[in-house]
XYZ file of C-alpha atoms in Angstrom:
282
model
C 89.755 112.581 82.197
C 87.641 114.286 84.822
C 85.666 111.525 86.551
C 82.772 112.370 88.850
C 80.016 110.890 90.957
C 76.823 112.906 90.852
C 73.404 112.784 92.491
C 71.941 112.720 95.984
C 74.057 111.416 98.888
C 74.233 107.643 98.822
C 72.718 107.472 95.345
C 75.523 108.919 93.233
C 76.056 107.785 89.642
C 79.360 107.693 87.729
C 80.014 110.306 85.096
C 82.680 112.357 83.400
C 83.096 115.988 82.486
C 83.915 116.287 78.781
C 86.236 118.753 77.038
C 83.380 121.260 76.780
C 82.619 121.114 80.483
C 79.447 119.068 79.990
C 78.512 116.283 82.395
C 78.107 112.871 80.743
C 76.597 109.776 82.342
C 78.759 106.631 82.568
C 76.226 104.311 84.222
C 76.141 102.056 81.164
C 79.931 101.653 81.245
C 80.796 101.298 84.960
C 78.599 100.839 88.003
C 80.594 103.323 90.115
C 84.063 104.722 90.703
C 85.148 102.514 93.569
C 88.283 100.419 94.132
C 87.423 98.006 91.298
C 87.143 100.780 88.715
C 90.340 102.710 89.476
C 92.874 100.388 87.856
C 94.649 101.179 84.603
C 92.584 98.729 82.530
C 89.201 100.243 83.401
C 90.477 103.798 83.077
C 91.956 102.977 79.662
C 88.590 101.563 78.567
C 86.829 104.775 79.598
C 89.492 106.890 77.871
C 88.705 105.185 74.540
C 85.013 106.099 74.667
C 83.582 108.673 72.300
C 82.386 111.092 74.929
C 80.019 112.909 72.577
C 78.015 109.677 72.323
C 77.498 109.403 76.077
C 74.195 110.664 77.553
C 74.190 114.294 78.653
C 73.095 114.947 82.229
C 70.589 117.779 82.431
C 70.548 120.472 85.068
C 73.163 121.001 87.746
C 73.187 117.918 89.972
C 75.112 117.697 93.213
C 78.625 116.273 92.988
C 79.604 113.697 95.583
C 83.074 112.518 96.504
C 84.482 111.257 93.167
C 85.653 108.005 94.773
C 83.280 105.468 96.340
C 84.274 103.102 99.126
C 87.403 104.890 100.328
C 89.165 102.399 102.589
C 91.773 104.695 104.137
C 91.889 108.484 104.307
C 95.544 109.158 105.021
C 96.753 112.674 105.782
C 100.154 114.328 105.859
C 100.907 117.149 108.277
C 103.378 120.036 108.063
C 104.362 119.240 104.480
C 104.997 122.847 103.450
C 107.939 124.619 105.078
C 106.131 127.964 105.262
C 103.059 126.356 106.861
C 105.257 124.676 109.479
C 106.757 128.085 110.236
C 103.366 129.781 110.681
C 102.352 126.917 112.991
C 105.483 127.489 115.085
C 106.706 123.952 114.445
C 110.008 122.623 113.045
C 110.255 121.151 109.563
C 109.782 117.386 110.013
C 112.633 115.022 109.171
C 110.102 112.453 107.937
C 106.484 112.836 106.795
C 103.956 113.346 109.596
C 101.228 110.748 108.971
C 97.789 110.635 110.564
C 94.304 109.457 109.608
C 91.093 111.274 108.834
C 87.983 109.209 109.541
C 86.319 108.017 106.335
C 82.998 109.082 107.895
C 84.032 112.722 107.373
C 84.122 112.360 103.575
C 81.539 114.340 101.624
C 80.939 116.114 98.351
C 82.934 119.219 97.409
C 80.065 121.668 97.829
C 78.225 120.110 100.773
C 78.004 122.275 103.938
C 80.705 121.991 106.592
C 79.241 121.527 110.069
C 80.889 122.965 113.156
C 81.384 120.193 115.744
C 79.498 120.478 119.026
C 81.204 123.108 121.155
C 83.783 123.933 118.497
C 85.733 127.164 118.894
C 88.659 126.658 116.513
C 87.514 125.092 113.241
C 89.986 125.877 110.459
C 90.521 125.398 106.707
C 93.290 123.736 104.642
C 93.342 123.430 100.839
C 95.254 120.274 99.902
C 96.188 118.126 96.920
C 94.532 114.712 97.145
C 96.085 111.563 95.681
C 93.904 108.550 94.883
C 95.565 105.135 94.746
C 94.741 102.971 91.706
C 96.455 99.668 92.502
C 97.820 97.905 95.559
C 101.110 99.379 96.745
C 103.442 97.673 99.229
C 107.045 98.840 99.707
C 107.095 100.624 96.369
C 110.068 102.757 95.379
C 109.851 106.493 94.945
C 110.791 106.056 91.284
C 107.767 103.858 90.549
C 105.360 105.380 93.085
C 103.345 107.538 90.666
C 102.489 104.426 88.615
C 100.261 103.418 91.540
C 98.247 106.646 91.408
C 94.862 106.664 89.669
C 94.521 110.423 89.803
C 94.371 113.648 91.763
C 91.683 115.829 93.370
C 91.057 118.892 95.488
C 90.539 118.380 99.241
C 89.668 120.701 102.106
C 91.308 119.196 105.194
C 88.955 120.905 107.648
C 90.439 120.842 111.156
C 89.302 121.656 114.690
C 92.493 123.018 116.258
C 91.437 122.724 119.904
C 90.589 119.048 119.412
C 93.757 118.519 117.362
C 96.283 120.257 119.581
C 94.864 120.869 123.036
C 92.952 117.676 123.801
C 95.948 115.343 124.144
C 96.960 112.367 122.055
C 97.019 112.316 118.277
C 95.818 114.864 115.733
C 93.022 112.542 114.588
C 90.516 113.999 117.085
C 90.457 117.320 115.271
C 90.591 115.964 111.737
C 87.801 113.425 111.364
C 84.675 115.244 112.540
C 81.591 114.834 110.374
C 81.818 116.874 107.121
C 85.554 117.572 107.602
C 86.574 115.850 104.351
C 85.171 117.544 101.223
C 86.706 115.828 98.175
C 86.277 116.741 94.516
C 84.595 117.971 92.393
C 86.278 115.393 90.195
C 89.080 112.881 90.027
C 91.533 113.917 87.330
C 93.403 110.890 85.978
C 97.163 110.987 86.319
C 97.779 111.213 82.573
C 96.373 114.761 82.621
C 98.693 115.973 85.400
C 102.183 116.094 83.934
C 103.789 117.149 87.206
C 101.853 117.112 90.506
C 104.611 119.306 91.996
C 103.700 122.302 89.838
C 100.072 123.022 90.756
C 98.879 126.365 92.100
C 96.320 126.244 94.910
C 94.186 128.767 96.776
C 91.443 129.189 99.362
C 89.141 132.110 100.188
C 86.929 132.749 103.220
C 83.987 135.051 102.525
C 85.675 136.163 99.312
C 89.012 137.049 100.942
C 92.052 135.155 99.670
C 93.794 133.586 102.663
C 95.789 130.760 101.070
C 97.738 131.187 97.862
C 100.384 128.527 97.326
C 101.817 125.844 95.099
C 102.641 122.177 95.405
C 106.190 123.060 94.327
C 106.901 124.092 97.933
C 106.050 120.670 99.387
C 108.749 119.287 101.665
C 107.971 115.707 100.588
C 106.762 115.126 97.019
C 103.747 113.034 96.033
C 106.068 110.241 94.877
C 107.927 110.333 98.194
C 104.678 110.239 100.178
C 103.221 107.269 98.275
C 106.467 105.328 98.644
C 106.811 106.302 102.310
C 103.264 105.385 103.322
C 103.566 102.052 101.498
C 106.306 101.079 103.953
C 103.915 101.254 106.897
C 100.611 100.066 105.415
C 99.398 98.437 102.241
C 97.834 101.086 100.050
C 94.722 99.739 98.350
C 92.799 101.014 95.314
C 90.527 103.826 96.416
C 92.690 104.907 99.340
C 93.143 108.681 99.482
C 96.221 110.580 100.641
C 95.810 114.286 101.361
C 99.242 115.819 101.145
C 99.417 118.911 103.349
C 98.582 122.598 103.040
C 100.431 125.822 102.213
C 100.409 128.789 104.623
C 97.378 130.944 105.293
C 95.347 128.836 107.716
C 93.384 130.514 110.501
C 95.681 129.097 113.180
C 98.630 131.003 111.730
C 96.976 134.423 111.691
C 97.738 137.038 114.343
C 95.396 136.847 116.119
C 94.069 133.452 114.940
C 90.828 133.483 112.931
C 88.431 130.542 112.902
C 85.268 129.612 111.056
C 81.830 130.598 112.276
C 78.255 129.955 111.215
C 77.513 131.491 107.810
C 81.107 131.683 106.597
C 81.727 130.471 103.049
C 84.915 128.727 101.927
C 85.862 128.559 98.259
C 89.006 126.768 97.156
C 90.672 125.176 94.184
C 93.764 123.613 92.663
C 95.046 124.206 89.144
C 93.444 121.678 86.790
C 91.563 119.910 89.594
C 88.451 122.050 90.013
C 86.941 124.181 92.732
C 84.890 123.648 95.893
C 82.457 125.798 97.850
C 81.218 125.111 101.391
C 78.949 127.086 103.679
C 79.625 126.667 107.398
C 76.580 125.528 109.377
C 76.051 124.973 113.134
C 76.148 121.582 114.784
C 73.116 119.357 114.441
C 72.529 115.676 115.116
C-alpha cells in the first residue's frame, strides 16, 4: 500500500494511493498515520479495504510527510562506500549514527529554505525506514519485522555547519526544511528486498546522483538491529539510511545549492519529490 497524508500543513488527512494512481481518503478508517496506526494490525485492516469504495480526493492536494508525530529522526552517515570515497573519508567499521531535528521534517514537494548565511547547502537522496513497533535489542534476522514501510527522503545538509563548525554533524542536518519525506509510505509487504532499489537525484534537470541501495555498507536490517542496541525504536521513528555518490561536496570543485535551484529525486517504487530552493526567511 501507498499511504499518504494530504492537505495544508498541520491539517493533513490520511489517504492512500490506489493501483490506478488515484488518491483515496481514509479519514473514516483512521484518524491519521501516526505511531498508533503503524502496527501490523491496523495496516492489515487497511489492506483488506475495497479501495474502489473509498472516497476519491479531487484535485491535486499537497502531500505532507506520510508519518505524523515522528519521535526520532535518526540518520546514518557514510553508508555507501563510493560516497565515503568522494567525501575523502574511510569506510566506517560501524554505522555512523546522528540525529536530524524533527522540526526539519516537511512534505516532499515543499520548498527547501537556505539557512541564514548558508554557503554550502547540499542534497542527499536516501532510503527512509519507518518503524512500526517497538524495537529493543532486536536481532538482524528479525529486524525487518519491526519495519512498517519505506519512503524517499532528501537528507538536505549544510556542509559548513556540519563539518567546519565543530562538534557533531547535527548542526548541519536539522535546519528548518532539511527533511523532506514522502510522497508516501510504502508498506513493507510491497518491497521484497530493500537492498535492490535504484535511486536518483537531479539539480535543475541534471542527474547528479544515480545509485542503488545494493551498494550500502550496512543493510536496512543491520541498521535497525544496530540502532536498537543504543535506543528504543518506537513506532513512527524514521531512520534515513545514507546516500550514494554525487553530492555537491564531492564535486571538483564543490557545487552547492542557491536560490531558485530545483531538486527532483526518487527511489524505485517509493515515489518522487520536487523542491525549489528559497532564501532564508523568519
